[in-house]
Amino acid sequence: RLLRGDILMGAMVTLPTAATAEVLADTGFDWLFIDGEHGPLETGDILAILQAVGHKVSCVVRVPAGDEVPIKKVLDLGADGIIVPQVNSAEQAADVVRFARYAPEGGRGVGLARAHGYGARFQQYLETANDNVAVIVQAEHADAVENIDAIVRVPGVDAVQLGPYDLSASLGMMGMVDDPVVTAAIDRITDSCQSVGMPLGQFGVTAGAVQPYIEKGYTLITAG
């Protein structure tokens, strides 16, 4: 659905309780943004959330960094995809893809975990994971803006998630997301992604905050 351009409405999960995720899943969101970067969620919390709602709604986990261990760990738990913060170069994006894809498309470590049915669906998962796992990188730094044309052309990157607040901070305008310098950087990211058909994601605290981005063609939406 992401790759074909469907508008996917989600909400961010920052509380380490499966019940919170259950309420959101039953509300009717297309996907949940499970925040393992800024929130207090540990591995066990993420596992409990996936166990509670993974069969109801797609769950994408934001890992704390673009490193191999956190990426393979949340994917082995059964996450439908990853969001990786602070991807500022094509080289970083290629590393993320390599950590998230099994050979020959990448070098993801092979283990037995929940995603594989604890072994019962091992071969089936290995054969389908590269096609079914979403790899989303965040563009949230001035360096990412400078390198965005190369980032969006890295094979295996499925979407770019905008990070307007960190972006504004990197431009010396903390929180000033409507400043012309910041909006120009956002437009630069938008134009580059849309030139190659790369899906775009955006977060807003309210529905009104994300509506302008939907009108611009963003399809991976997080509100609330």
Short mmCIF file of C-alpha atoms in Angstrom, two decimals:
data_model
loop_
_atom_site.label_atom_id
_atom_site.label_comp_id
_atom_site.label_asym_id
_atom_site.label_seq_id
_atom_site.Cartn_x
_atom_site.Cartn_y
_atom_site.Cartn_z
CA ARG A 1 0.00 0.00 0.00
CA LEU A 2 2.89 2.34 0.73
CA LEU A 3 4.55 1.69 -2.60
CA ARG A 4 1.35 2.08 -4.62
CA GLY A 5 0.68 5.51 -3.11
CA ASP A 6 -2.26 4.89 -0.78
CA ILE A 7 -2.77 7.56 1.88
CA LEU A 8 -1.97 5.77 5.14
CA MET A 9 -3.17 7.41 8.34
CA GLY A 10 -1.31 6.56 11.52
CA ALA A 11 -0.75 7.65 15.10
CA MET A 12 2.40 7.66 17.22
CA VAL A 13 2.69 5.23 20.13
CA THR A 14 5.00 6.56 22.85
CA LEU A 15 3.60 4.84 25.96
CA PRO A 16 4.92 1.41 27.02
CA THR A 17 1.50 -0.18 27.37
CA ALA A 18 -0.09 -2.57 24.91
CA ALA A 19 -3.53 -1.26 25.88
CA THR A 20 -2.71 2.14 24.38
CA ALA A 21 -1.85 0.50 21.08
CA GLU A 22 -5.05 -1.57 21.24
CA VAL A 23 -7.17 1.57 21.59
CA LEU A 24 -5.46 3.15 18.58
CA ALA A 25 -5.70 -0.02 16.49
CA ASP A 26 -9.43 -0.25 17.16
CA THR A 27 -9.86 3.42 16.21
CA GLY A 28 -9.20 2.52 12.59
CA PHE A 29 -5.71 3.78 11.80
CA ASP A 30 -3.92 2.14 8.87
CA TRP A 31 -0.65 1.89 10.76
CA LEU A 32 1.01 2.71 14.06
CA PHE A 33 4.29 4.59 14.47
CA ILE A 34 5.95 2.80 17.41
CA ASP A 35 8.53 5.23 18.79
CA GLY A 36 11.60 3.41 20.04
CA GLU A 37 13.80 6.50 19.68
CA HIS A 38 12.37 9.27 21.88
CA GLY A 39 9.82 7.28 23.86
CA PRO A 40 10.48 5.03 26.90
CA LEU A 41 9.78 1.86 24.90
CA GLU A 42 12.21 -0.98 25.49
CA THR A 43 12.43 -4.24 23.55
CA GLY A 44 9.91 -6.00 25.79
CA ASP A 45 7.44 -3.13 25.44
CA ILE A 46 7.67 -3.23 21.65
CA LEU A 47 7.22 -7.00 21.68
CA ALA A 48 4.06 -6.70 23.82
CA ILE A 49 2.62 -4.06 21.48
CA LEU A 50 3.29 -6.20 18.40
CA GLN A 51 1.75 -9.22 20.09
CA ALA A 52 -1.35 -7.21 21.01
CA VAL A 53 -2.07 -5.41 17.73
CA GLY A 54 0.27 -6.71 15.01
CA HIS A 55 -2.57 -8.81 13.58
CA LYS A 56 -4.90 -5.79 13.49
CA VAL A 57 -2.79 -2.97 12.08
CA SER A 58 0.62 -2.50 10.47
CA CYS A 59 3.24 -1.57 13.06
CA VAL A 60 6.36 0.34 12.05
CA VAL A 61 9.04 0.86 14.68
CA ARG A 62 11.32 3.87 14.85
CA VAL A 63 14.65 2.53 16.01
CA PRO A 64 17.02 4.65 18.12
CA ALA A 65 19.73 4.72 15.45
CA GLY A 66 20.63 3.31 12.07
CA ASP A 67 22.74 0.53 13.57
CA GLU A 68 22.58 -3.18 12.79
CA VAL A 69 21.48 -4.56 16.17
CA PRO A 70 18.40 -2.38 16.82
CA ILE A 71 17.23 -2.81 13.22
CA LYS A 72 17.45 -6.60 13.13
CA LYS A 73 16.06 -6.89 16.66
CA VAL A 74 12.76 -5.07 15.96
CA LEU A 75 12.36 -6.84 12.62
CA ASP A 76 12.88 -10.20 14.31
CA LEU A 77 10.14 -9.19 16.76
CA GLY A 78 7.79 -8.96 13.78
CA ALA A 79 7.65 -5.26 12.96
CA ASP A 80 6.22 -4.48 9.53
CA GLY A 81 8.91 -1.92 8.94
CA ILE A 82 11.45 0.46 10.43
CA ILE A 83 11.84 4.22 10.55
CA VAL A 84 15.48 5.21 10.95
CA PRO A 85 16.39 8.66 12.30
CA GLN A 86 19.14 10.99 11.11
CA VAL A 87 19.93 9.38 7.78
CA ASN A 88 22.04 12.13 6.28
CA SER A 89 23.83 10.48 3.36
CA ALA A 90 23.39 7.86 0.67
CA GLU A 91 26.02 5.75 2.44
CA GLN A 92 23.97 5.74 5.65
CA ALA A 93 20.83 4.88 3.71
CA ALA A 94 22.60 1.97 2.01
CA ASP A 95 23.73 0.66 5.41
CA VAL A 96 20.14 0.79 6.69
CA VAL A 97 18.93 -1.21 3.70
CA ARG A 98 21.73 -3.73 4.16
CA PHE A 99 20.83 -4.26 7.82
CA ALA A 100 17.12 -4.68 6.99
CA ARG A 101 17.29 -7.01 3.95
CA TYR A 102 18.36 -10.62 3.80
CA ALA A 103 20.99 -11.72 1.28
CA PRO A 104 21.40 -11.27 -1.61
CA GLU A 105 19.72 -7.84 -1.30
CA GLY A 106 21.42 -7.12 2.02
CA GLY A 107 23.17 -8.66 4.97
CA ARG A 108 20.49 -8.92 7.68
CA GLY A 109 21.42 -11.41 10.36
CA VAL A 110 19.42 -14.64 10.40
CA GLY A 111 17.90 -15.84 13.64
CA LEU A 112 14.82 -17.54 15.03
CA ALA A 113 12.31 -15.18 16.64
CA ARG A 114 8.69 -14.12 16.68
CA ALA A 115 8.77 -12.94 13.05
CA HIS A 116 9.67 -16.48 11.99
CA GLY A 117 6.98 -18.13 14.13
CA TYR A 118 9.82 -19.09 16.48
CA GLY A 119 11.00 -21.40 13.72
CA ALA A 120 7.68 -22.80 12.46
CA ARG A 121 7.51 -20.28 9.57
CA PHE A 122 11.24 -19.78 9.18
CA GLN A 123 11.59 -20.48 5.45
CA GLN A 124 8.38 -18.67 4.55
CA TYR A 125 9.53 -15.53 6.36
CA LEU A 126 12.97 -15.61 4.76
CA GLU A 127 11.37 -15.82 1.31
CA THR A 128 8.96 -12.90 1.84
CA ALA A 129 10.61 -10.50 4.29
CA ASN A 130 12.58 -8.51 1.72
CA ASP A 131 9.37 -7.70 -0.14
CA ASN A 132 7.17 -7.13 2.91
CA VAL A 133 9.36 -5.10 5.29
CA ALA A 134 9.20 -1.32 4.80
CA VAL A 135 12.46 0.61 5.07
CA ILE A 136 11.81 4.27 5.84
CA VAL A 137 14.57 6.83 6.41
CA GLN A 138 14.17 10.17 8.11
CA ALA A 139 15.32 13.39 6.46
CA GLU A 140 15.73 15.71 9.42
CA HIS A 141 19.07 17.47 9.09
CA ALA A 142 20.64 20.07 6.85
CA ASP A 143 23.07 17.38 5.63
CA ALA A 144 20.14 15.21 4.54
CA VAL A 145 18.75 18.12 2.54
CA GLU A 146 22.12 18.58 0.83
CA ASN A 147 22.33 14.87 0.00
CA ILE A 148 18.65 14.14 -0.63
CA ASP A 149 19.02 13.52 -4.38
CA ALA A 150 21.43 10.67 -3.67
CA ILE A 151 19.48 9.32 -0.69
CA VAL A 152 16.25 8.87 -2.65
CA ARG A 153 18.10 6.85 -5.29
CA VAL A 154 19.44 4.23 -2.90
CA PRO A 155 17.89 0.87 -3.87
CA GLY A 156 15.73 -0.55 -1.11
CA VAL A 157 14.63 2.72 0.48
CA ASP A 158 10.81 2.61 0.43
CA ALA A 159 9.92 6.06 1.82
CA VAL A 160 11.33 9.23 3.34
CA GLN A 161 9.91 10.50 6.63
CA LEU A 162 10.24 14.24 7.19
CA GLY A 163 11.53 15.39 10.59
CA PRO A 164 10.72 19.11 10.63
CA TYR A 165 11.72 19.87 14.22
CA ASP A 166 15.19 18.34 14.10
CA LEU A 167 15.58 19.87 10.65
CA SER A 168 14.77 23.32 12.00
CA ALA A 169 17.28 22.81 14.82
CA SER A 170 20.04 21.82 12.39
CA LEU A 171 19.36 25.04 10.48
CA GLY A 172 19.72 27.12 13.65
CA MET A 173 15.98 27.76 13.95
CA MET A 174 14.81 25.41 16.67
CA GLY A 175 11.06 24.85 16.43
CA MET A 176 10.58 27.52 13.75
CA VAL A 177 9.12 25.07 11.27
CA ASP A 178 7.27 27.80 9.36
CA ASP A 179 10.34 29.95 8.80
CA PRO A 180 11.07 30.42 5.07
CA VAL A 181 14.52 28.84 5.44
CA VAL A 182 12.98 25.71 6.97
CA THR A 183 10.09 25.52 4.53
CA ALA A 184 12.54 25.93 1.64
CA ALA A 185 14.49 22.93 2.95
CA ILE A 186 11.26 20.94 3.27
CA ASP A 187 10.32 21.90 -0.29
CA ARG A 188 13.75 20.71 -1.44
CA ILE A 189 13.13 17.30 0.15
CA THR A 190 9.61 17.15 -1.26
CA ASP A 191 10.68 17.98 -4.80
CA SER A 192 13.53 15.47 -4.78
CA CYS A 193 11.35 12.64 -3.50
CA GLN A 194 8.50 13.36 -5.87
CA SER A 195 10.86 13.52 -8.84
CA VAL A 196 11.58 9.80 -8.41
CA GLY A 197 8.20 8.72 -7.03
CA MET A 198 9.50 8.23 -3.48
CA PRO A 199 6.66 8.14 -0.90
CA LEU A 200 6.83 10.87 1.73
CA GLY A 201 5.84 10.82 5.39
CA GLN A 202 5.01 13.61 7.80
CA PHE A 203 4.05 13.90 11.48
CA GLY A 204 1.72 16.47 12.99
CA VAL A 205 0.21 16.85 16.44
CA THR A 206 -3.22 17.56 14.94
CA ALA A 207 -5.15 16.64 11.82
CA GLY A 208 -4.91 20.26 10.69
CA ALA A 209 -1.13 20.19 10.88
CA VAL A 210 -0.80 17.33 8.40
CA GLN A 211 -3.56 18.35 5.98
CA PRO A 212 -1.32 20.71 3.95
CA TYR A 213 1.17 17.88 3.47
CA ILE A 214 -1.54 15.52 2.25
CA GLU A 215 -2.46 18.20 -0.30
CA LYS A 216 1.21 18.29 -1.36
CA GLY A 217 1.18 14.56 -2.04
CA TYR A 218 2.52 13.12 1.21
CA THR A 219 0.94 9.71 1.84
CA LEU A 220 2.51 8.29 5.04
CA ILE A 221 0.75 10.42 7.62
CA THR A 222 1.08 10.43 11.39
CA ALA A 223 -1.36 12.62 13.34
CA GLY A 224 -1.42 12.69 17.12
#
